Coordinates of C-alpha atoms in Angstrom, one line a residue:
X1 CA -146.0 -84.9 1.3
X2 CA -146.4 -81.9 -1.2
X3 CA -147.9 -78.9 0.3
X4 CA -150.3 -76.5 -1.5
X5 CA -148.0 -73.6 -1.4
X6 CA -147.8 -70.8 -3.8
X7 CA -147.1 -71.9 -7.6
X8 CA -144.0 -71.2 -9.0
X9 CA -145.8 -71.2 -12.5
X10 CA -147.3 -67.8 -13.3
X11 CA -150.5 -68.9 -15.1
X12 CA -154.0 -69.1 -14.0
X13 CA -154.4 -69.2 -10.1
X14 CA -151.2 -68.5 -8.8
X15 CA -151.9 -68.2 -5.1
X16 CA -152.5 -72.0 -5.0
X17 CA -150.9 -74.9 -6.5
X18 CA -153.0 -76.6 -9.2
X19 CA -153.6 -80.5 -9.4
X20 CA -150.2 -82.0 -10.9
X21 CA -150.3 -84.6 -13.6
X22 CA -148.2 -87.6 -12.4
X23 CA -148.6 -89.7 -15.5
X24 CA -151.0 -90.4 -18.5
X25 CA -151.8 -93.0 -20.9
X26 CA -154.4 -93.0 -23.7
X27 CA -157.6 -91.1 -22.6
X28 CA -156.6 -91.1 -19.0
X29 CA -154.7 -88.8 -16.7
X30 CA -153.2 -89.6 -13.0
X31 CA -153.4 -86.3 -11.2
X32 CA -151.9 -85.6 -7.7
X33 CA -153.9 -83.5 -5.2
X34 CA -151.6 -80.7 -4.2
X35 CA -153.0 -80.5 -0.7
X36 CA -153.2 -84.2 0.2
X37 CA -150.8 -85.9 -2.3
X38 CA -153.4 -88.5 -3.1
X39 CA -153.4 -89.7 -6.6
X40 CA -156.6 -89.9 -8.9
X41 CA -157.3 -91.3 -12.3
X42 CA -159.7 -89.3 -14.7
X43 CA -160.8 -89.5 -18.1
X44 CA -159.6 -86.6 -20.1
X45 CA -162.8 -85.4 -21.8
X46 CA -161.5 -81.8 -22.5
X47 CA -157.7 -82.7 -23.7
X48 CA -156.8 -79.2 -22.1
X49 CA -158.3 -76.5 -24.1
X50 CA -159.4 -79.0 -26.9
X51 CA -155.9 -79.7 -27.9
X52 CA -155.8 -83.5 -28.0
X53 CA -156.4 -84.9 -31.3
X54 CA -154.6 -88.2 -30.5
X55 CA -154.3 -89.9 -26.9
X56 CA -151.5 -89.1 -24.4
X57 CA -148.3 -90.8 -25.1
X58 CA -149.1 -92.3 -28.2
X59 CA -146.4 -94.6 -29.0
X60 CA -145.9 -93.7 -32.6
X61 CA -145.7 -90.1 -31.9
X62 CA -143.5 -90.6 -29.0
X63 CA -141.2 -92.7 -31.4
X64 CA -141.5 -89.9 -34.1
X65 CA -140.5 -87.5 -31.4
X66 CA -137.3 -89.5 -30.6
X67 CA -136.4 -89.7 -34.4
X68 CA -137.0 -85.7 -34.7
X69 CA -134.8 -85.2 -31.6
X70 CA -131.9 -87.1 -33.5
X71 CA -132.4 -85.6 -36.8
X72 CA -133.9 -82.2 -36.7
X73 CA -131.8 -79.0 -37.1
X74 CA -133.1 -75.5 -35.8
X75 CA -133.6 -73.0 -39.1
X76 CA -134.3 -69.1 -38.8
X77 CA -137.1 -68.8 -41.6
X78 CA -135.8 -65.3 -42.4
X79 CA -133.0 -67.0 -44.7
X80 CA -133.2 -70.5 -44.4
X81 CA -135.9 -73.0 -44.3
X82 CA -136.4 -77.0 -43.7
X83 CA -138.3 -79.7 -45.4
X84 CA -140.5 -80.6 -42.3
X85 CA -142.3 -77.3 -42.7
X86 CA -142.7 -77.6 -46.5
X87 CA -144.1 -81.1 -46.1
X88 CA -146.4 -80.2 -43.4
X89 CA -147.7 -77.3 -45.3
X90 CA -148.2 -79.4 -48.6
X91 CA -150.1 -82.1 -46.5
X92 CA -152.4 -79.6 -45.0
X93 CA -153.0 -77.6 -48.5
X94 CA -153.5 -81.3 -50.2
X95 CA -156.5 -81.8 -47.9
X96 CA -158.3 -78.3 -48.2
X97 CA -160.1 -78.6 -51.5
X98 CA -157.9 -76.0 -53.1
X99 CA -158.6 -73.4 -50.4
X100 CA -155.0 -72.8 -49.3
X101 CA -151.5 -72.6 -51.2
X102 CA -149.2 -72.0 -48.5
X103 CA -148.8 -72.1 -44.9
X104 CA -146.9 -70.7 -41.8
X105 CA -146.4 -72.4 -38.7
X106 CA -146.0 -70.6 -35.4
X107 CA -146.3 -71.4 -31.7
X108 CA -149.6 -70.5 -30.5
X109 CA -153.1 -69.6 -31.6
X110 CA -152.7 -66.1 -30.4
X111 CA -149.5 -65.8 -32.4
X112 CA -151.3 -67.1 -35.6
X113 CA -154.0 -64.6 -35.4
X114 CA -151.4 -61.8 -35.0
X115 CA -149.6 -62.7 -38.1
X116 CA -152.9 -63.2 -40.1
X117 CA -153.8 -59.4 -39.0
X118 CA -150.4 -58.5 -40.6
X119 CA -151.0 -60.5 -43.7
X120 CA -154.1 -58.9 -44.3
X121 CA -152.6 -55.5 -44.0
X122 CA -149.8 -56.7 -46.2
X123 CA -152.1 -57.9 -48.8
X124 CA -153.8 -54.5 -49.2
X125 CA -150.6 -52.7 -49.1
X126 CA -149.1 -54.9 -51.9
X127 CA -152.2 -53.8 -53.9
X128 CA -151.6 -50.1 -53.2
X129 CA -154.6 -49.9 -50.9
X130 CA -153.3 -48.1 -47.9
X131 CA -156.4 -46.7 -46.3
X132 CA -157.6 -50.2 -44.8
X133 CA -156.8 -50.4 -41.1
X134 CA -159.9 -51.8 -39.5
X135 CA -160.7 -55.5 -38.7
X136 CA -164.5 -56.4 -38.0
X137 CA -164.8 -59.2 -35.5
X138 CA -167.8 -60.6 -33.5
X139 CA -169.1 -60.2 -30.0
X140 CA -168.2 -63.0 -27.5
X141 CA -165.2 -63.9 -29.6
X142 CA -161.9 -65.3 -28.6
X143 CA -158.8 -65.1 -30.5
X144 CA -156.0 -65.1 -28.3
X145 CA -154.5 -63.4 -25.3
X146 CA -151.9 -61.2 -27.0
X147 CA -152.8 -57.5 -27.6
X148 CA -154.0 -57.7 -31.2
X149 CA -155.6 -60.9 -30.6
X150 CA -157.4 -59.6 -27.6
X151 CA -158.6 -56.6 -29.7
X152 CA -160.0 -58.9 -32.2
X153 CA -162.0 -60.7 -29.3
X154 CA -164.6 -59.8 -26.8
X155 CA -165.8 -60.7 -23.3
X156 CA -164.8 -60.7 -19.8
X157 CA -161.0 -61.5 -20.7
X158 CA -160.2 -58.3 -22.5
X159 CA -162.0 -55.8 -20.1
X160 CA -159.1 -54.8 -17.9
X161 CA -156.9 -54.3 -21.0
X162 CA -158.9 -52.0 -23.1
X163 CA -156.6 -49.1 -22.8
X164 CA -153.6 -50.9 -24.4
X165 CA -155.6 -52.6 -27.1
X166 CA -156.7 -51.4 -30.5
X167 CA -159.6 -49.2 -30.2
X168 CA -163.5 -50.1 -30.9
X169 CA -163.2 -47.7 -34.2
X170 CA -160.4 -50.1 -35.2
X171 CA -161.9 -53.3 -34.3
X172 CA -165.8 -52.9 -34.4
X173 CA -168.0 -55.7 -33.4
X174 CA -171.1 -57.5 -34.9
X175 CA -173.5 -60.0 -33.2
X176 CA -172.1 -63.4 -32.6
X177 CA -173.7 -66.8 -33.8
X178 CA -175.9 -67.7 -31.2
X179 CA -179.4 -68.9 -32.2
X180 CA -180.4 -70.0 -28.7
X181 CA -180.9 -66.6 -27.4
X182 CA -180.8 -64.3 -30.5
X183 CA -183.0 -66.0 -33.0
X184 CA -186.3 -64.5 -33.2
X185 CA -189.6 -66.4 -32.8
X186 CA -191.0 -67.5 -36.1
X187 CA -187.6 -66.7 -37.7
X188 CA -186.0 -69.5 -39.7
X189 CA -182.2 -70.6 -39.3
X190 CA -181.7 -69.2 -42.7
X191 CA -183.5 -65.9 -41.9
X192 CA -181.6 -65.5 -39.0
X193 CA -178.3 -66.1 -40.7
X194 CA -179.2 -63.4 -43.6
X195 CA -180.1 -61.1 -40.6
X196 CA -176.6 -61.5 -39.2
X197 CA -175.0 -61.1 -42.8
X198 CA -177.1 -57.8 -43.2
X199 CA -175.6 -56.6 -39.8
X200 CA -172.1 -57.4 -41.1
X201 CA -172.6 -55.4 -44.3
X202 CA -174.3 -52.5 -42.1
X203 CA -171.2 -52.5 -40.1
X204 CA -169.1 -52.0 -43.2
X205 CA -171.3 -49.2 -44.4
X206 CA -171.0 -47.5 -41.2
X207 CA -167.4 -47.6 -40.7
X208 CA -166.5 -46.9 -44.4
X209 CA -166.1 -50.0 -46.5
X210 CA -162.9 -48.9 -48.0
X211 CA -161.3 -48.8 -44.6
X212 CA -162.1 -52.4 -43.6
X213 CA -159.2 -54.7 -44.0
X214 CA -160.7 -58.1 -42.7
X215 CA -163.2 -59.9 -41.0
X216 CA -162.3 -62.5 -38.4
X217 CA -164.5 -65.0 -37.1
X218 CA -164.3 -68.3 -35.4
X219 CA -166.0 -70.8 -37.8
X220 CA -167.7 -72.6 -34.6
X221 CA -167.6 -70.6 -31.4
X222 CA -164.9 -71.5 -29.0
X223 CA -164.4 -70.9 -25.1
X224 CA -166.0 -67.5 -24.7
X225 CA -169.7 -68.9 -25.1
X226 CA -169.3 -72.5 -26.2
X227 CA -169.4 -74.2 -29.5
X228 CA -172.0 -72.6 -31.5
X229 CA -172.2 -73.8 -34.9
X230 CA -173.3 -71.6 -37.9
X231 CA -176.7 -71.9 -39.4
X232 CA -177.0 -72.4 -43.3
X233 CA -175.9 -69.9 -45.6
X234 CA -174.4 -67.7 -42.8
X235 CA -170.6 -68.1 -43.4
X236 CA -171.0 -68.2 -47.2
X237 CA -173.0 -64.8 -46.8
X238 CA -170.3 -63.0 -44.7
X239 CA -167.7 -64.1 -47.2
X240 CA -169.8 -62.5 -50.0
X241 CA -170.0 -59.3 -48.4
X242 CA -166.0 -59.2 -47.8
X243 CA -165.8 -59.9 -51.4
X244 CA -168.2 -57.3 -52.2
X245 CA -166.2 -54.5 -50.5
X246 CA -162.6 -55.8 -50.9
X247 CA -162.0 -56.9 -47.6
X248 CA -160.3 -60.2 -46.7
X249 CA -162.6 -63.1 -44.8
X250 CA -160.4 -64.9 -42.3
X251 CA -161.7 -67.8 -40.2
X252 CA -160.1 -68.8 -36.9
X253 CA -160.3 -72.8 -36.4
X254 CA -157.4 -72.8 -33.8
X255 CA -159.8 -74.6 -31.6
X256 CA -162.6 -76.0 -33.8
X257 CA -160.3 -77.1 -36.8
X258 CA -158.0 -80.0 -38.2
X259 CA -160.8 -82.7 -37.5
X260 CA -162.3 -81.4 -34.3
X261 CA -165.8 -80.7 -35.5
X262 CA -165.8 -83.9 -37.7
X263 CA -164.4 -82.4 -40.7
X264 CA -160.7 -81.5 -41.5
X265 CA -161.6 -77.9 -41.7
X266 CA -164.9 -77.1 -39.9
X267 CA -165.9 -74.6 -42.7
X268 CA -165.9 -77.8 -44.9
X269 CA -169.1 -78.6 -43.2
X270 CA -170.8 -75.3 -43.3
X271 CA -169.7 -73.6 -46.5
X272 CA -170.4 -74.2 -50.2
X273 CA -168.3 -71.4 -51.6
X274 CA -165.0 -72.6 -50.8
X275 CA -162.7 -71.7 -47.9
X276 CA -161.6 -68.3 -46.4
X277 CA -158.8 -66.2 -47.5
X278 CA -156.8 -66.9 -44.4
X279 CA -157.3 -69.5 -41.7
X280 CA -155.6 -69.8 -38.6
X281 CA -155.1 -73.3 -36.9
X282 CA -153.6 -74.8 -34.0
X283 CA -154.2 -77.1 -30.9
X284 CA -155.0 -80.5 -32.5
X285 CA -152.3 -79.8 -35.1
X286 CA -149.6 -80.8 -32.8
X287 CA -152.0 -82.7 -30.3
X288 CA -150.2 -81.2 -27.5
X289 CA -147.0 -83.1 -28.1
X290 CA -145.3 -79.8 -29.4
X291 CA -146.4 -76.2 -29.3
X292 CA -147.5 -75.6 -32.9
X293 CA -150.2 -73.7 -34.7
X294 CA -150.3 -72.0 -38.1
X295 CA -151.8 -69.5 -40.7
X296 CA -152.9 -70.9 -44.0
X297 CA -152.9 -68.9 -47.0
X298 CA -155.2 -68.7 -50.0
X299 CA -153.9 -68.9 -53.6
X300 CA -155.7 -65.3 -53.8
X301 CA -153.6 -63.9 -50.9
X302 CA -150.3 -65.7 -52.0
X303 CA -150.4 -64.6 -55.5
X304 CA -150.8 -60.9 -54.4
X305 CA -147.8 -60.9 -52.0
X306 CA -145.7 -63.3 -54.4
X307 CA -146.2 -61.1 -57.4
X308 CA -145.5 -58.0 -55.4
X309 CA -142.8 -57.8 -52.8
X310 CA -142.4 -61.3 -52.9
X311 CA -141.6 -61.5 -49.2
X312 CA -143.4 -61.1 -45.9
X313 CA -142.7 -58.7 -43.2
X314 CA -140.6 -60.0 -40.3
X315 CA -139.8 -63.6 -39.1
X316 CA -140.1 -64.9 -35.6
X317 CA -137.6 -67.1 -34.0
X318 CA -139.6 -70.4 -33.7
X319 CA -141.6 -69.9 -37.0
X320 CA -141.8 -73.1 -38.9
X321 CA -139.8 -74.9 -36.3
X322 CA -138.1 -78.2 -37.8
X323 CA -138.8 -80.4 -34.8
X324 CA -142.4 -79.2 -34.1
X325 CA -143.3 -79.5 -37.8
X326 CA -142.0 -83.0 -37.8
X327 CA -144.4 -83.9 -35.0
X328 CA -147.3 -82.0 -36.4
X329 CA -146.9 -84.0 -39.7
X330 CA -146.5 -87.4 -37.9
X331 CA -149.8 -86.5 -36.0
X332 CA -151.5 -85.5 -39.2
X333 CA -150.3 -88.4 -41.1
X334 CA -151.6 -90.6 -38.3
X335 CA -154.9 -88.9 -38.0
X336 CA -155.4 -89.3 -41.9
X337 CA -154.3 -92.9 -41.9
X338 CA -156.5 -94.0 -39.3
X339 CA -159.5 -92.0 -40.4
X340 CA -159.8 -90.3 -37.1
X341 CA -161.7 -87.3 -38.7
X342 CA -164.5 -89.6 -39.7
X343 CA -164.3 -91.2 -36.2
X344 CA -164.6 -87.6 -34.7
X345 CA -167.8 -87.3 -36.6
X346 CA -169.3 -90.6 -35.8
X347 CA -168.5 -90.6 -32.0
X348 CA -169.5 -87.0 -32.1
X349 CA -173.0 -88.0 -33.3
X350 CA -173.1 -90.5 -30.5
X351 CA -171.9 -88.1 -27.9
X352 CA -174.9 -85.7 -28.9
X353 CA -177.4 -88.4 -28.9
X354 CA -176.1 -89.5 -25.0
X355 CA -175.8 -85.9 -23.9
X356 CA -179.5 -85.0 -25.1
X357 CA -180.8 -87.9 -23.9
X358 CA -179.5 -88.2 -20.5
X359 CA -179.6 -84.5 -19.7
X360 CA -183.0 -83.7 -21.5
X361 CA -184.9 -83.7 -18.2
X362 CA -182.3 -81.5 -16.1
X363 CA -183.9 -78.5 -14.9
X364 CA -180.5 -76.4 -15.3
X365 CA -179.5 -77.5 -18.8
X366 CA -180.8 -75.1 -21.3
X367 CA -178.9 -75.8 -24.5
X368 CA -176.5 -78.7 -25.8
X369 CA -174.7 -77.6 -28.6
X370 CA -171.7 -78.5 -30.9
X371 CA -170.3 -80.6 -33.8
X372 CA -167.9 -83.5 -33.9
X373 CA -166.0 -83.7 -30.7
X374 CA -166.7 -80.3 -29.7
X375 CA -169.6 -80.0 -27.5
X376 CA -170.9 -77.5 -24.5
X377 CA -173.9 -77.3 -22.2
X378 CA -175.3 -73.9 -21.2
X379 CA -177.0 -73.7 -17.9
X380 CA -179.9 -71.7 -17.0
X381 CA -181.9 -71.0 -13.7
X382 CA -185.0 -71.2 -15.5
X383 CA -185.6 -73.0 -18.8
X384 CA -188.7 -71.3 -19.9
X385 CA -187.2 -67.9 -19.6
X386 CA -183.7 -68.8 -20.2
X387 CA -182.8 -66.9 -17.0
X388 CA -179.2 -67.1 -15.9
X389 CA -177.9 -67.8 -12.7
X390 CA -176.4 -65.1 -10.5
X391 CA -172.7 -64.4 -11.3
X392 CA -171.8 -65.1 -7.5
X393 CA -173.2 -68.8 -7.7
X394 CA -170.2 -69.7 -9.8
X395 CA -172.3 -72.4 -11.3
X396 CA -169.9 -73.4 -14.1
X397 CA -166.9 -73.4 -11.9
X398 CA -168.5 -75.5 -9.2
X399 CA -169.6 -77.9 -11.8
X400 CA -166.3 -78.2 -13.5
X401 CA -164.9 -79.2 -10.0
X402 CA -167.7 -81.6 -9.4
X403 CA -166.8 -83.1 -13.1
X404 CA -163.1 -83.3 -11.9
X405 CA -164.0 -84.9 -8.5
X406 CA -166.1 -87.5 -10.3
X407 CA -163.7 -88.5 -13.0
X408 CA -163.6 -86.1 -16.0
X409 CA -161.8 -82.9 -17.1
X410 CA -164.1 -80.3 -18.6
X411 CA -163.7 -76.7 -19.4
X412 CA -165.9 -74.0 -17.7
X413 CA -166.5 -70.3 -18.4
X414 CA -168.8 -67.7 -17.2
X415 CA -170.1 -64.7 -19.2
X416 CA -171.5 -66.9 -21.9
X417 CA -174.4 -64.5 -22.5
X418 CA -172.7 -61.2 -22.6
X419 CA -169.3 -61.5 -21.1
X420 CA -170.8 -61.2 -17.6
X421 CA -173.8 -63.3 -17.2
X422 CA -174.3 -67.0 -17.9
X423 CA -172.4 -70.3 -17.5
X424 CA -171.5 -73.2 -19.9
X425 CA -169.1 -76.2 -19.8
X426 CA -167.4 -77.8 -22.7
X427 CA -165.9 -81.0 -23.6
X428 CA -163.6 -82.2 -26.3
X429 CA -161.8 -85.7 -26.2
X430 CA -159.4 -87.2 -28.4
X431 CA -160.4 -88.5 -31.9
X432 CA -159.6 -92.2 -30.8
X433 CA -162.5 -92.0 -28.3
X434 CA -164.8 -95.1 -28.3
X435 CA -168.5 -95.3 -27.3
X436 CA -167.7 -96.8 -23.8
X437 CA -165.6 -93.8 -23.0
X438 CA -168.5 -91.8 -24.1
X439 CA -170.8 -93.5 -22.0
X440 CA -168.5 -92.8 -19.1
X441 CA -168.1 -89.1 -19.7
X442 CA -171.7 -88.7 -20.1
X443 CA -172.5 -90.8 -17.1
X444 CA -170.2 -88.5 -14.9
X445 CA -171.4 -85.6 -16.6
X446 CA -175.0 -86.1 -15.8
X447 CA -174.2 -87.2 -12.3
X448 CA -172.6 -83.9 -11.7
X449 CA -175.0 -81.7 -13.3
X450 CA -177.7 -83.3 -10.8
X451 CA -175.5 -82.8 -7.9
X452 CA -175.2 -79.1 -8.9
X453 CA -179.2 -78.7 -9.6
X454 CA -179.6 -80.2 -6.2
X455 CA -177.3 -77.6 -4.6
X456 CA -178.8 -74.5 -6.2
X457 CA -182.3 -75.6 -5.6
X458 CA -181.7 -76.3 -1.9

């Protein structure tokens, strides 16, 4: 019988051992309670951190992994490459409406954003523009947990590390896309979006436009405050401001991209002016079968660097790893062949309908938001005033535990509103999900929310 002793894995809660996955199949996990040793089958409604595009132990991908293990060869990108990385890069670029001409493959989203920061700087250096050293990003953003990525981010997860990060002068922040709380009475979505675009331009002006290297944004907000989608015209307006002042426009789609939001790239749903100058991707790229993320490079950026020094500064040991890229390509090919991005959009609409129908009368659900198979519920103590629950109530974390006990995985975060106050919970299932699976998720979510509402009102 296992005991709930201190974990040997130094991640998250290390004083206790987390529930352990014993096996998995399709959309389901079998987990072991570390205290009792009992096994429980749960529906994986969150797929880790929105990682799963395909189901667990997909037979085609398992076979591709066996083949890759027999045939892949490690290469160090500083002086030798491999066809798997080339093929995966071409596959993604070919499905990107001409927005990208090249790709670098990394091990994590944090690593991708770190490299994107360096590519932005190199772009300006190649042009002889050495003054640009600032990166504008947004409040309540999350771009990763390495020091550069944390500097781009905001919220509760960075506050203990500010003295080892880039300064606020180097990484100034503008308002997040958050219509539920920030759109003014009588303001249209378009007017709200333009107000944020104007704020971005003012940030350029306030910090000397000639020193701004790039702007980093999550196309659809991720974990920090839960899947807020951009209003019409907003992203196009932000890109236009960057172009006006010579900065690069960078979109972080590590969590929301490659089909998660119902389009291959999330920006394809929300922009009419083409894609960003750089884009980071990850998670669903390898669907958790391999550790794989990446940076996508626009023709504009590639041409400047290729026509200048012709090389990038540095190469990391596992960049564009042959085995990982083979599996990433197999995942992306299956998603494409089986029209799973279209299913993400179709099932996402059904998920939205069911969530809003079943939870409309809940006294604690303030706002349901998202796109494709990427959805969040924000919780409030008072729906009229949008008052949040006290932090010490730990509303979202208690709800996450109830969801788990009732049979689904979710991802909870507090600090939704300002890094301290507010609660939300997210779900992001695999793209193969069906209506019966969604019905099960919504039923369990509604049951768990009802239980929490009863507890906090007692």
